[in-house]
PDB file of C-alpha atoms and ligand atoms in Angstrom:
ATOM      1  CA  MET A 324     -16.229  14.072 -10.737  1.00 89.00           C
ATOM      2  CA  LYS A 325     -13.071  12.887 -10.925  1.00 95.00           C
ATOM      3  CA  LYS A 326     -11.955  10.730  -8.321  1.00 96.00           C
ATOM      4  CA  ASP A 327      -8.796  10.281  -6.519  1.00 98.00           C
ATOM      5  CA  ILE A 328      -6.863   7.744  -3.941  1.00 98.00           C
ATOM      6  CA  ILE A 329      -4.740  10.092  -1.719  1.00 98.00           C
ATOM      7  CA  SER A 330      -5.833   8.391   1.323  1.00 97.00           C
ATOM      8  CA  LEU A 331      -7.342   4.556   1.905  1.00 97.00           C
ATOM      9  CA  LEU A 332     -10.356   6.741   4.090  1.00 94.00           C
ATOM     10  CA  ASP A 333     -11.162   8.576   0.742  1.00 92.00           C
ATOM     11  CA  LEU A 334     -13.284   5.718  -0.038  1.00 96.00           C
ATOM     12  CA  LYS A 335     -16.228   3.577   0.836  1.00 97.00           C
ATOM     13  CA  LYS A 336     -16.807   0.496   2.294  1.00 97.00           C
ATOM     14  CA  GLU A 337     -18.864  -0.421  -1.386  1.00 97.00           C
ATOM     15  CA  ASP A 338     -15.755   1.140  -3.221  1.00 97.00           C
ATOM     16  CA  PHE A 339     -13.099  -1.111  -1.627  1.00 98.00           C
ATOM     17  CA  ASP A 340     -15.150  -4.103  -2.439  1.00 98.00           C
ATOM     18  CA  ILE A 341     -15.696  -2.577  -6.028  1.00 96.00           C
ATOM     19  CA  PHE A 342     -12.042  -3.130  -6.781  1.00 98.00           C
ATOM     20  CA  PHE A 343     -11.751  -6.337  -4.871  1.00 98.00           C
ATOM     21  CA  LYS A 344     -13.757  -7.633  -7.703  1.00 98.00           C
ATOM     22  CA  LYS A 345     -12.710  -5.992 -10.691  1.00 98.00           C
ATOM     23  CA  ALA A 346      -8.607  -7.173  -9.892  1.00 98.00           C
ATOM     24  CA  ILE A 347      -9.546 -10.406  -8.711  1.00 98.00           C
ATOM     25  CA  GLU A 348     -11.804 -10.491 -12.630  1.00 98.00           C
ATOM     26  CA  LEU A 349      -8.831  -9.006 -14.968  1.00 98.00           C
ATOM     27  CA  LYS A 350      -6.483 -11.825 -12.611  1.00 98.00           C
ATOM     28  CA  LYS A 351      -8.532 -14.349 -14.029  1.00 98.00           C
ATOM     29  CA  ARG A 352      -9.038 -13.308 -17.601  1.00 98.00           C
ATOM     30  CA  PHE A 353      -5.125 -12.388 -17.916  1.00 98.00           C
ATOM     31  CA  ASN A 354      -4.660 -15.418 -16.503  1.00 98.00           C
ATOM     32  CA  GLN A 355      -6.566 -16.994 -19.968  1.00 98.00           C
ATOM     33  CA  GLY A 356      -4.806 -15.215 -22.235  1.00 98.00           C
ATOM     34  CA  ILE A 357      -7.210 -12.514 -22.327  1.00 97.00           C
ATOM     35  CA  VAL A 358      -6.256  -9.282 -23.341  1.00 95.00           C
ATOM     36  CA  ASP A 359      -8.557  -6.479 -22.295  1.00 90.00           C
ATOM     37  CA  MET A 360      -7.729  -3.355 -23.352  1.00 96.00           C
ATOM     38  CA  PRO A 361     -10.247  -0.306 -22.416  1.00 97.00           C
ATOM     39  CA  LEU A 362      -7.371   1.784 -21.761  1.00 98.00           C
ATOM     40  CA  LYS A 363      -6.457   2.132 -25.303  1.00 98.00           C
ATOM     41  CA  GLY A 364      -4.215   5.728 -26.241  1.00 98.00           C
ATOM     42  CA  LYS A 365      -4.818   7.067 -22.899  1.00 98.00           C
ATOM     43  CA  SER A 366      -1.672   7.962 -21.250  1.00 98.00           C
ATOM     44  CA  LEU A 367      -0.799   7.995 -16.805  1.00 98.00           C
ATOM     45  CA  GLY A 368       2.120   9.968 -15.619  1.00 98.00           C
ATOM     46  CA  LEU A 369       4.358   8.102 -12.635  1.00 98.00           C
ATOM     47  CA  ILE A 370       6.149  10.959 -11.093  1.00 97.00           C
ATOM     48  CA  PHE A 371       8.473   9.215  -8.141  1.00 96.00           C
ATOM     49  CA  ASP A 372      10.537  11.157  -5.901  1.00 96.00           C
ATOM     50  CA  LYS A 373      11.569   7.341  -4.125  1.00 97.00           C
ATOM     51  CA  GLN A 374      12.571   4.399  -5.453  1.00 97.00           C
ATOM     52  CA  SER A 375      10.185   1.928  -6.122  1.00 98.00           C
ATOM     53  CA  THR A 376      10.788  -1.476  -7.976  1.00 98.00           C
ATOM     54  CA  ARG A 377       6.724  -3.312  -7.189  1.00 98.00           C
ATOM     55  CA  THR A 378       4.988   0.364  -7.523  1.00 98.00           C
ATOM     56  CA  ARG A 379       6.275   1.687 -10.407  1.00 98.00           C
ATOM     57  CA  VAL A 380       6.438  -1.657 -12.461  1.00 98.00           C
ATOM     58  CA  ALA A 381       2.899  -3.012 -11.665  1.00 98.00           C
ATOM     59  CA  PHE A 382       1.905   0.445 -12.548  1.00 99.00           C
ATOM     60  CA  GLU A 383       3.860   1.014 -16.032  1.00 98.00           C
ATOM     61  CA  THR A 384       2.710  -2.950 -16.812  1.00 98.00           C
ATOM     62  CA  ALA A 385      -0.887  -2.441 -16.041  1.00 98.00           C
ATOM     63  CA  MET A 386      -1.555   0.477 -18.097  1.00 98.00           C
ATOM     64  CA  ILE A 387       0.877  -1.470 -20.915  1.00 98.00           C
ATOM     65  CA  GLN A 388      -1.283  -4.592 -20.428  1.00 98.00           C
ATOM     66  CA  LEU A 389      -3.925  -1.872 -20.251  1.00 98.00           C
ATOM     67  CA  GLY A 390      -3.686  -0.608 -24.223  1.00 98.00           C
ATOM     68  CA  GLY A 391      -2.434   2.340 -22.316  1.00 98.00           C
ATOM     69  CA  HIS A 392       1.047   4.242 -21.768  1.00 98.00           C
ATOM     70  CA  PRO A 393       2.981   4.890 -18.916  1.00 98.00           C
ATOM     71  CA  ILE A 394       5.407   7.967 -18.549  1.00 98.00           C
ATOM     72  CA  PHE A 395       7.356   8.094 -15.410  1.00 98.00           C
ATOM     73  CA  MET A 396       9.461  11.338 -14.174  1.00 96.00           C
ATOM     74  CA  ARG A 397      11.780  11.433 -11.167  1.00 92.00           C
ATOM     75  CA  SER A 398      11.096  15.027  -9.965  1.00 89.00           C
ATOM     76  CA  GLU A 399      14.459  15.856 -10.464  1.00 91.00           C
ATOM     77  CA  ASP A 400      13.656  15.691 -14.548  1.00 91.00           C
ATOM     78  CA  THR A 401      11.008  17.639 -13.835  1.00 94.00           C
ATOM     79  CA  GLN A 402      11.027  21.611 -13.272  1.00 96.00           C
ATOM     80  CA  VAL A 403       9.422  21.357  -9.388  1.00 92.00           C
ATOM     81  CA  SER A 404      12.442  20.960  -8.173  1.00 92.00           C
ATOM     82  CA  ARG A 405      13.747  24.234 -10.062  1.00 95.00           C
ATOM     83  CA  ASP A 406      10.772  25.484  -7.903  1.00 95.00           C
ATOM     84  CA  GLU A 407       7.676  25.288 -10.658  1.00 97.00           C
ATOM     85  CA  PRO A 408       4.886  25.382  -8.257  1.00 96.00           C
ATOM     86  CA  VAL A 409       2.775  22.173  -7.443  1.00 96.00           C
ATOM     87  CA  LYS A 410      -0.783  23.462  -8.620  1.00 97.00           C
ATOM     88  CA  ASP A 411       1.409  24.781 -11.781  1.00 98.00           C
ATOM     89  CA  THR A 412       2.335  21.116 -13.072  1.00 97.00           C
ATOM     90  CA  ALA A 413      -0.313  20.089 -12.257  1.00 98.00           C
ATOM     91  CA  ARG A 414      -2.473  22.449 -14.071  1.00 98.00           C
ATOM     92  CA  VAL A 415       0.126  21.772 -17.147  1.00 98.00           C
ATOM     93  CA  LEU A 416       0.119  17.643 -16.608  1.00 98.00           C
ATOM     94  CA  SER A 417      -3.694  17.953 -16.170  1.00 98.00           C
ATOM     95  CA  ARG A 418      -3.474  19.159 -20.134  1.00 98.00           C
ATOM     96  CA  TYR A 419      -1.252  15.768 -21.096  1.00 98.00           C
ATOM     97  CA  ILE A 420      -1.934  12.924 -19.145  1.00 98.00           C
ATOM     98  CA  ASP A 421      -5.174  10.992 -18.366  1.00 98.00           C
ATOM     99  CA  CYS A 422      -3.781  10.181 -14.327  1.00 98.00           C
ATOM    100  CA  LEU A 423      -0.716   9.825 -12.481  1.00 98.00           C
ATOM    101  CA  VAL A 424       0.594   8.220  -9.637  1.00 98.00           C
ATOM    102  CA  MET A 425       3.103   9.885  -7.341  1.00 98.00           C
ATOM    103  CA  ARG A 426       5.649   9.013  -4.913  1.00 98.00           C
ATOM    104  CA  THR A 427       6.950  11.602  -2.382  1.00 97.00           C
ATOM    105  CA  PHE A 428       7.778  12.063   1.390  1.00 97.00           C
ATOM    106  CA  ASP A 429       5.788  15.025   2.266  1.00 97.00           C
ATOM    107  CA  HIS A 430       2.184  13.546   1.794  1.00 98.00           C
ATOM    108  CA  THR A 431       0.625  17.322   1.690  1.00 98.00           C
ATOM    109  CA  ILE A 432       2.076  17.580  -2.200  1.00 97.00           C
ATOM    110  CA  VAL A 433       0.323  14.897  -3.483  1.00 98.00           C
ATOM    111  CA  GLU A 434      -2.897  16.521  -1.367  1.00 98.00           C
ATOM    112  CA  GLU A 435      -2.104  19.833  -3.451  1.00 98.00           C
ATOM    113  CA  PHE A 436      -0.927  17.922  -6.891  1.00 98.00           C
ATOM    114  CA  ALA A 437      -5.185  15.765  -6.285  1.00 98.00           C
ATOM    115  CA  LYS A 438      -6.330  19.815  -5.226  1.00 98.00           C
ATOM    116  CA  ASN A 439      -4.881  21.440  -8.895  1.00 98.00           C
ATOM    117  CA  SER A 440      -5.490  19.131 -11.286  1.00 98.00           C
ATOM    118  CA  SER A 441      -7.928  17.831 -13.312  1.00 98.00           C
ATOM    119  CA  ILE A 442      -7.029  14.562 -13.235  1.00 98.00           C
ATOM    120  CA  PRO A 443      -7.040  11.368 -11.410  1.00 98.00           C
ATOM    121  CA  VAL A 444      -3.878  11.854  -8.809  1.00 98.00           C
ATOM    122  CA  ILE A 445      -2.751   7.926  -7.517  1.00 98.00           C
ATOM    123  CA  ASN A 446      -0.669   8.016  -3.810  1.00 98.00           C
ATOM    124  CA  ALA A 447       1.557   5.151  -4.490  1.00 98.00           C
ATOM    125  CA  LEU A 448       3.190   6.095  -1.191  1.00 98.00           C
ATOM    126  CA  THR A 449       4.548   8.888   0.750  1.00 98.00           C
ATOM    127  CA  ASP A 450       5.903   9.428   4.607  1.00 98.00           C
ATOM    128  CA  SER A 451       1.723   9.157   5.942  1.00 98.00           C
ATOM    129  CA  PHE A 452       0.592   6.562   3.758  1.00 98.00           C
ATOM    130  CA  HIS A 453       0.340   3.793   1.206  1.00 98.00           C
ATOM    131  CA  PRO A 454      -3.008   3.359   0.025  1.00 98.00           C
ATOM    132  CA  CYS A 455      -2.727   1.733  -3.215  1.00 98.00           C
ATOM    133  CA  GLN A 456      -0.815  -1.571  -1.484  1.00 99.00           C
ATOM    134  CA  ILE A 457      -2.972  -2.316   1.111  1.00 98.00           C
ATOM    135  CA  LEU A 458      -6.004  -2.262  -1.999  1.00 98.00           C
ATOM    136  CA  SER A 459      -3.969  -5.055  -3.253  1.00 98.00           C
ATOM    137  CA  ASP A 460      -2.458  -6.801   0.218  1.00 99.00           C
ATOM    138  CA  LEU A 461      -6.248  -7.394   0.722  1.00 98.00           C
ATOM    139  CA  MET A 462      -7.359  -8.823  -1.848  1.00 98.00           C
ATOM    140  CA  THR A 463      -4.160 -11.460  -1.561  1.00 98.00           C
ATOM    141  CA  ILE A 464      -6.423 -12.496   1.976  1.00 98.00           C
ATOM    142  CA  ILE A 465      -9.909 -12.372   0.073  1.00 98.00           C
ATOM    143  CA  GLU A 466      -7.729 -15.152  -2.441  1.00 98.00           C
ATOM    144  CA  LYS A 467      -5.783 -16.724   0.251  1.00 98.00           C
ATOM    145  CA  LYS A 468      -8.359 -16.490   3.440  1.00 98.00           C
ATOM    146  CA  ASN A 469     -11.761 -16.359   0.939  1.00 98.00           C
ATOM    147  CA  GLY A 470     -12.680 -12.874   2.337  1.00 98.00           C
ATOM    148  CA  TYR A 471     -11.397 -10.426   5.380  1.00 98.00           C
ATOM    149  CA  ASP A 472     -14.239 -10.527   7.019  1.00 97.00           C
ATOM    150  CA  ASN A 473     -13.711 -12.467  11.011  1.00 97.00           C
ATOM    151  CA  ILE A 474      -9.641 -12.253   9.587  1.00 98.00           C
ATOM    152  CA  LYS A 475      -7.460 -11.230  12.362  1.00 98.00           C
ATOM    153  CA  ILE A 476      -4.791  -9.360  10.919  1.00 98.00           C
ATOM    154  CA  VAL A 477      -2.050  -8.440  13.615  1.00 98.00           C
ATOM    155  CA  TRP A 478       0.744  -5.792  12.499  1.00 98.00           C
ATOM    156  CA  VAL A 479       4.549  -6.603  13.392  1.00 98.00           C
ATOM    157  CA  GLY A 480       6.660  -3.765  13.671  1.00 98.00           C
ATOM    158  CA  ASP A 481       7.275  -0.293  12.479  1.00 98.00           C
ATOM    159  CA  GLY A 482       4.429   2.445  12.777  1.00 98.00           C
ATOM    160  CA  ASN A 483       4.697   3.647   9.964  1.00 98.00           C
ATOM    161  CA  ASN A 484       2.931   4.528   6.630  1.00 98.00           C
ATOM    162  CA  VAL A 485       1.851   0.964   5.400  1.00 98.00           C
ATOM    163  CA  ALA A 486       0.494   0.514   9.253  1.00 98.00           C
ATOM    164  CA  ASN A 487      -1.065   3.597   8.658  1.00 98.00           C
ATOM    165  CA  SER A 488      -2.588   2.635   5.684  1.00 98.00           C
ATOM    166  CA  TRP A 489      -3.988  -0.708   7.235  1.00 98.00           C
ATOM    167  CA  ILE A 490      -5.667   0.803  10.231  1.00 97.00           C
ATOM    168  CA  ASN A 491      -7.651   3.165   7.488  1.00 96.00           C
ATOM    169  CA  ALA A 492      -8.629   0.128   5.835  1.00 97.00           C
ATOM    170  CA  ALA A 493      -9.870  -1.171   9.459  1.00 96.00           C
ATOM    171  CA  SER A 494     -11.939   1.910  10.202  1.00 94.00           C
ATOM    172  CA  VAL A 495     -13.801   1.869   6.512  1.00 95.00           C
ATOM    173  CA  LEU A 496     -13.990  -2.049   6.297  1.00 96.00           C
ATOM    174  CA  GLY A 497     -14.485  -3.278  10.465  1.00 95.00           C
ATOM    175  CA  LEU A 498     -11.254  -5.144   9.966  1.00 96.00           C
ATOM    176  CA  GLU A 499      -9.575  -7.097  13.192  1.00 97.00           C
ATOM    177  CA  LEU A 500      -6.445  -5.649  13.564  1.00 97.00           C
ATOM    178  CA  VAL A 501      -3.864  -5.487  16.069  1.00 98.00           C
ATOM    179  CA  VAL A 502      -1.430  -3.001  16.229  1.00 98.00           C
ATOM    180  CA  ALA A 503       1.556  -3.994  17.866  1.00 98.00           C
ATOM    181  CA  CYS A 504       4.644  -1.531  17.975  1.00 98.00           C
ATOM    182  CA  PRO A 505       7.512  -0.691  20.764  1.00 97.00           C
ATOM    183  CA  GLU A 506       5.960   2.182  22.543  1.00 96.00           C
ATOM    184  CA  LYS A 507       8.735   5.018  21.172  1.00 96.00           C
ATOM    185  CA  TYR A 508       7.497   3.942  17.167  1.00 96.00           C
ATOM    186  CA  SER A 509       4.093   3.398  17.840  1.00 96.00           C
ATOM    187  CA  VAL A 510       1.711   5.222  15.284  1.00 96.00           C
ATOM    188  CA  LYS A 511       0.955   8.655  15.416  1.00 95.00           C
ATOM    189  CA  LYS A 512      -1.867  10.332  17.879  1.00 93.00           C
ATOM    190  CA  ASP A 513      -4.116  11.543  14.975  1.00 92.00           C
ATOM    191  CA  ILE A 514      -3.913   7.810  13.764  1.00 93.00           C
ATOM    192  CA  ILE A 515      -4.880   6.256  16.748  1.00 89.00           C
ATOM    193  CA  ASP A 516      -7.564   8.580  17.934  1.00 90.00           C
ATOM    194  CA  ASN A 517      -9.057   8.793  14.756  1.00 87.00           C
ATOM    195  CA  ALA A 518      -9.025   5.442  14.273  1.00 85.00           C
ATOM    196  CA  PHE A 519     -11.170   4.907  17.898  1.00 85.00           C
ATOM    197  CA  GLU A 520     -13.285   8.052  16.807  1.00 87.00           C
ATOM    198  CA  LYS A 521     -13.694   6.111  13.844  1.00 83.00           C
ATOM    199  CA  THR A 522     -14.607   2.107  14.820  1.00 80.00           C
ATOM    200  CA  LYS A 523     -15.715  -0.197  17.368  1.00 77.00           C
ATOM    201  CA  ASN A 524     -12.790  -1.267  18.931  1.00 86.00           C
ATOM    202  CA  ASN A 525     -11.768  -3.480  16.061  1.00 94.00           C
ATOM    203  CA  VAL A 526      -7.828  -1.732  15.933  1.00 95.00           C
ATOM    204  CA  VAL A 527      -6.198  -2.577  18.949  1.00 95.00           C
ATOM    205  CA  PHE A 528      -2.859  -1.526  19.748  1.00 95.00           C
ATOM    206  CA  THR A 529      -0.023  -3.330  21.861  1.00 97.00           C
ATOM    207  CA  ASP A 530       3.614  -3.354  22.560  1.00 98.00           C
ATOM    208  CA  ASP A 531       3.936  -7.000  22.617  1.00 98.00           C
ATOM    209  CA  PRO A 532       3.496  -8.813  19.253  1.00 98.00           C
ATOM    210  CA  THR A 533       3.998 -12.394  21.156  1.00 98.00           C
ATOM    211  CA  THR A 534       0.836 -12.484  22.955  1.00 98.00           C
ATOM    212  CA  ALA A 535      -0.932 -10.186  20.009  1.00 98.00           C
ATOM    213  CA  VAL A 536      -0.062 -12.778  17.314  1.00 98.00           C
ATOM    214  CA  LYS A 537      -2.411 -15.583  19.313  1.00 98.00           C
ATOM    215  CA  ASN A 538      -5.227 -16.565  16.932  1.00 98.00           C
ATOM    216  CA  ALA A 539      -3.723 -14.505  13.972  1.00 98.00           C
ATOM    217  CA  ASP A 540      -4.626 -14.909  10.456  1.00 98.00           C
ATOM    218  CA  VAL A 541      -2.302 -12.962   8.430  1.00 98.00           C
ATOM    219  CA  ILE A 542       1.379 -11.297  10.425  1.00 98.00           C
ATOM    220  CA  TYR A 543       2.182  -8.632   8.688  1.00 98.00           C
ATOM    221  CA  THR A 544       5.408  -7.107   9.026  1.00 98.00           C
ATOM    222  CA  ASP A 545       7.281  -4.072   6.799  1.00 98.00           C
ATOM    223  CA  VAL A 546      10.787  -2.737   7.032  1.00 97.00           C
ATOM    224  CA  TRP A 547      11.983  -0.849  10.869  1.00 97.00           C
ATOM    225  CA  ALA A 548      13.337   2.193   8.959  1.00 95.00           C
ATOM    226  CA  SER A 549      11.242   3.035   5.739  1.00 97.00           C
ATOM    227  CA  MET A 550      12.940   4.755   3.079  1.00 97.00           C
ATOM    228  CA  GLY A 551      14.277   8.575   4.296  1.00 94.00           C
ATOM    229  CA  GLU A 552      14.472   6.722   7.938  1.00 92.00           C
ATOM    230  CA  GLU A 553      17.472   4.759   7.829  1.00 90.00           C
ATOM    231  CA  THR A 554      19.812   6.575   9.889  1.00 89.00           C
ATOM    232  CA  GLU A 555      17.697   5.543  12.618  1.00 84.00           C
ATOM    233  CA  LEU A 556      18.101   1.807  11.926  1.00 84.00           C
ATOM    234  CA  GLU A 557      20.947   1.402  14.517  1.00 84.00           C
ATOM    235  CA  GLU A 558      18.664   2.840  17.285  1.00 87.00           C
ATOM    236  CA  LYS A 559      15.721   0.680  15.779  1.00 91.00           C
ATOM    237  CA  HIS A 560      17.386  -2.930  15.984  1.00 92.00           C
ATOM    238  CA  ARG A 561      17.623  -2.551  19.412  1.00 92.00           C
ATOM    239  CA  ALA A 562      14.003  -0.768  20.088  1.00 95.00           C
ATOM    240  CA  PHE A 563      12.806  -4.347  17.077  1.00 96.00           C
ATOM    241  CA  LYS A 564      14.616  -6.822  19.280  1.00 93.00           C
ATOM    242  CA  GLU A 565      11.291  -8.860  19.839  1.00 96.00           C
ATOM    243  CA  PHE A 566       9.352  -7.490  16.546  1.00 98.00           C
ATOM    244  CA  GLN A 567      11.606 -10.215  14.814  1.00 98.00           C
ATOM    245  CA  VAL A 568       8.737 -12.246  12.159  1.00 98.00           C
ATOM    246  CA  ASN A 569      10.323 -15.235  12.625  1.00 98.00           C
ATOM    247  CA  LYS A 570       9.770 -19.392  12.987  1.00 97.00           C
ATOM    248  CA  GLU A 571       8.442 -18.647  16.980  1.00 98.00           C
ATOM    249  CA  LEU A 572       6.398 -15.624  16.818  1.00 98.00           C
ATOM    250  CA  VAL A 573       4.404 -17.576  13.238  1.00 98.00           C
ATOM    251  CA  ALA A 574       4.223 -20.671  15.622  1.00 98.00           C
ATOM    252  CA  LYS A 575       1.884 -18.628  18.668  1.00 98.00           C
ATOM    253  CA  ALA A 576      -0.332 -18.176  15.918  1.00 98.00           C
ATOM    254  CA  LYS A 577      -2.959 -19.863  14.383  1.00 98.00           C
ATOM    255  CA  ASP A 578      -1.840 -23.113  12.299  1.00 97.00           C
ATOM    256  CA  ASP A 579      -2.485 -21.760   9.498  1.00 97.00           C
ATOM    257  CA  ALA A 580      -1.886 -18.251   8.966  1.00 98.00           C
ATOM    258  CA  ILE A 581      -0.413 -16.614   6.104  1.00 98.00           C
ATOM    259  CA  VAL A 582       2.310 -14.437   6.533  1.00 98.00           C
ATOM    260  CA  MET A 583       2.893 -11.101   4.573  1.00 98.00           C
ATOM    261  CA  HIS A 584       5.246  -8.560   3.351  1.00 98.00           C
ATOM    262  CA  CYS A 585       4.997  -5.304   1.515  1.00 98.00           C
ATOM    263  CA  LEU A 586       8.748  -5.972   0.085  1.00 98.00           C
ATOM    264  CA  PRO A 587      11.668  -5.020   0.211  1.00 98.00           C
ATOM    265  CA  ALA A 588      12.092  -7.353   3.003  1.00 98.00           C
ATOM    266  CA  HIS A 589      15.707  -7.464   5.531  1.00 97.00           C
ATOM    267  CA  ARG A 590      16.883 -10.139   5.977  1.00 97.00           C
ATOM    268  CA  GLY A 591      17.821 -10.988  10.015  1.00 96.00           C
ATOM    269  CA  GLU A 592      15.988  -7.532  10.570  1.00 96.00           C
ATOM    270  CA  GLU A 593      11.652  -7.753  10.903  1.00 98.00           C
ATOM    271  CA  ILE A 594      11.824 -11.066   9.015  1.00 98.00           C
ATOM    272  CA  SER A 595      13.404 -14.087   9.347  1.00 98.00           C
ATOM    273  CA  GLU A 596      15.101 -16.013   6.335  1.00 98.00           C
ATOM    274  CA  ASP A 597      13.843 -19.085   6.815  1.00 97.00           C
ATOM    275  CA  VAL A 598       9.885 -17.799   7.119  1.00 98.00           C
ATOM    276  CA  LEU A 599      11.084 -15.531   4.505  1.00 97.00           C
ATOM    277  CA  GLU A 600      11.977 -18.667   1.871  1.00 97.00           C
ATOM    278  CA  ALA A 601       9.119 -20.771   3.598  1.00 96.00           C
ATOM    279  CA  GLU A 602       7.846 -23.419   0.512  1.00 92.00           C
ATOM    280  CA  ASN A 603       4.128 -21.992   1.375  1.00 90.00           C
ATOM    281  CA  SER A 604       5.184 -18.642   1.789  1.00 96.00           C
ATOM    282  CA  VAL A 605       2.188 -15.957  -0.280  1.00 98.00           C
ATOM    283  CA  PHE A 606       4.774 -13.463  -0.655  1.00 98.00           C
ATOM    284  CA  TRP A 607       4.754 -13.231  -4.180  1.00 98.00           C
ATOM    285  CA  ASP A 608       1.840 -13.940  -4.606  1.00 98.00           C
ATOM    286  CA  GLN A 609       0.460 -10.417  -2.936  1.00 98.00           C
ATOM    287  CA  ALA A 610       3.948  -9.275  -5.066  1.00 98.00           C
ATOM    288  CA  GLU A 611       1.890 -10.271  -8.732  1.00 98.00           C
ATOM    289  CA  ASN A 612      -1.510  -9.009  -7.275  1.00 98.00           C
ATOM    290  CA  LYS A 613      -0.079  -5.618  -6.623  1.00 99.00           C
ATOM    291  CA  ARG A 614      -0.601  -5.739 -10.663  1.00 98.00           C
ATOM    292  CA  HIS A 615      -3.953  -6.729 -10.988  1.00 98.00           C
ATOM    293  CA  MET A 616      -4.499  -4.316  -8.207  1.00 98.00           C
ATOM    294  CA  HIS A 617      -3.793  -1.186 -10.218  1.00 98.00           C
ATOM    295  CA  LYS A 618      -4.889  -2.364 -13.728  1.00 98.00           C
ATOM    296  CA  ALA A 619      -8.412  -2.136 -11.343  1.00 98.00           C
ATOM    297  CA  ILE A 620      -7.945   1.507 -10.316  1.00 98.00           C
ATOM    298  CA  LEU A 621      -6.346   2.298 -13.437  1.00 98.00           C
ATOM    299  CA  GLU A 622      -9.393   1.208 -15.353  1.00 97.00           C
ATOM    300  CA  THR A 623     -12.210   2.626 -12.402  1.00 97.00           C
ATOM    301  CA  LEU A 624     -10.473   5.888 -12.399  1.00 97.00           C
ATOM    302  CA  ILE A 625      -9.806   6.930 -15.919  1.00 97.00           C
ATOM    303  CA  SER A 626     -12.596   5.110 -17.770  1.00 95.00           C
ATOM    304  CA  HIS A 627     -15.528   5.786 -15.344  1.00 86.00           C
ATOM    305  CA  ASN A 628     -14.090   8.626 -13.810  1.00 69.00           C
ATOM    306  CA  GLY A 629     -15.401   7.840 -10.112  1.00 72.00           C
ATOM    307  CA  TYR A 630     -15.227   4.364  -8.065  1.00 76.00           C
ATOM    308  CA  THR A 631     -17.591   2.783  -9.414  1.00 70.00           C
TER     309      THR A 631
HETATM  310  N1  LIG B1058       5.675  -2.325  -1.707  1.00 90.73           N
HETATM  311  C1  LIG B1058       5.966  -1.982  -2.627  1.00 90.73           C
HETATM  312  O1  LIG B1058       6.145  -0.600  -2.691  1.00 90.73           O
HETATM  313  O2  LIG B1058       7.161  -1.921  -3.318  1.00 90.73           O
HETATM  314  P1  LIG B1058       8.613  -0.746  -4.184  1.00 90.73           P
HETATM  315  O3  LIG B1058       9.147   0.367  -3.000  1.00 90.73           O
HETATM  316  O4  LIG B1058       9.510  -1.722  -5.190  1.00 90.73           O
HETATM  317  O5  LIG B1058       7.953   0.031  -5.003  1.00 90.73           O
HETATM  318  N1  LIG B1059       7.681   1.500   5.153  1.00 90.73           N
HETATM  319  C1  LIG B1059       8.432   1.172   3.697  1.00 90.73           C
HETATM  320  C2  LIG B1059       7.184   0.866   3.044  1.00 90.73           C
HETATM  321  C3  LIG B1059       8.047   0.576   1.321  1.00 90.73           C
HETATM  322  C4  LIG B1059       7.011  -0.323  -0.084  1.00 90.73           C
HETATM  323  C5  LIG B1059       9.110   2.450   2.778  1.00 90.73           C
HETATM  324  O1  LIG B1059       8.475   3.467   3.552  1.00 90.73           O
HETATM  325  O2  LIG B1059      10.211   2.758   2.639  1.00 90.73           O
END
């Protein structure tokens, strides 16, 4: 049966571990110059309603390197923008392509595509979740920290789509996760309730970033205003004053803590220039790993018609 990646709650722990193992192996083989083309003759559709640099290019290059072809579409160039129902578009695209990657605003649109497609559908970011980002970020944590067990991950910033996916990952994997957001911009109640229901107190919510980062192995941040929320930025500046990831905050974490950011970053807002430009930073490895993880995801969902 075809499998989708719409939310990380779709996956079991074994599924995560298969993706990590495969992505690390594909990265190693790529760096050794070995060419793997298991997706020769296959096509990947990408429908994006929001901007993207990393996710789009990482998926497109992943597909090309695996021997397949990406086809990029903006919704406004398709008949969806002229009111062709999603369920019709999904059924038609399923007759042409082997997998669909989608980035849009409303999460229910991706769910509707998945429900009506006979091909795998991958969420490349919605207002609610960014699952593939966290898969590749966990790969980076495994590389840098030799695993994700007993690693304290602290989210500092807005309670947004990326934070929600971290909480989902923590629910499935039992990660030690502290989510520090200003009270007004905390994650939504249904996400918190679900985390309390599914976790064994391994996810903690707070509005105090200074206490949160004590003993942190990983500090993670993201923009204060996500795509589509730009008008809120001025008000957010006040609410997030204490939430900038800067040298002072990082100094309160473990000496060997790493700072992560899904990027794009806004220097002087959620992260300081010196932290972003630190010599031993992991941001660029983190961005690179998106391509390796996207390869693992595409190879798995297209070739195996499932997660294994
Ligand atoms: N991290 C991430 O999703 O970046 P893009 O918006 O550039 O795809
Ligand atoms: N939270 C950000 C992530 C960008 C990759 C946004 O949705 O704009």
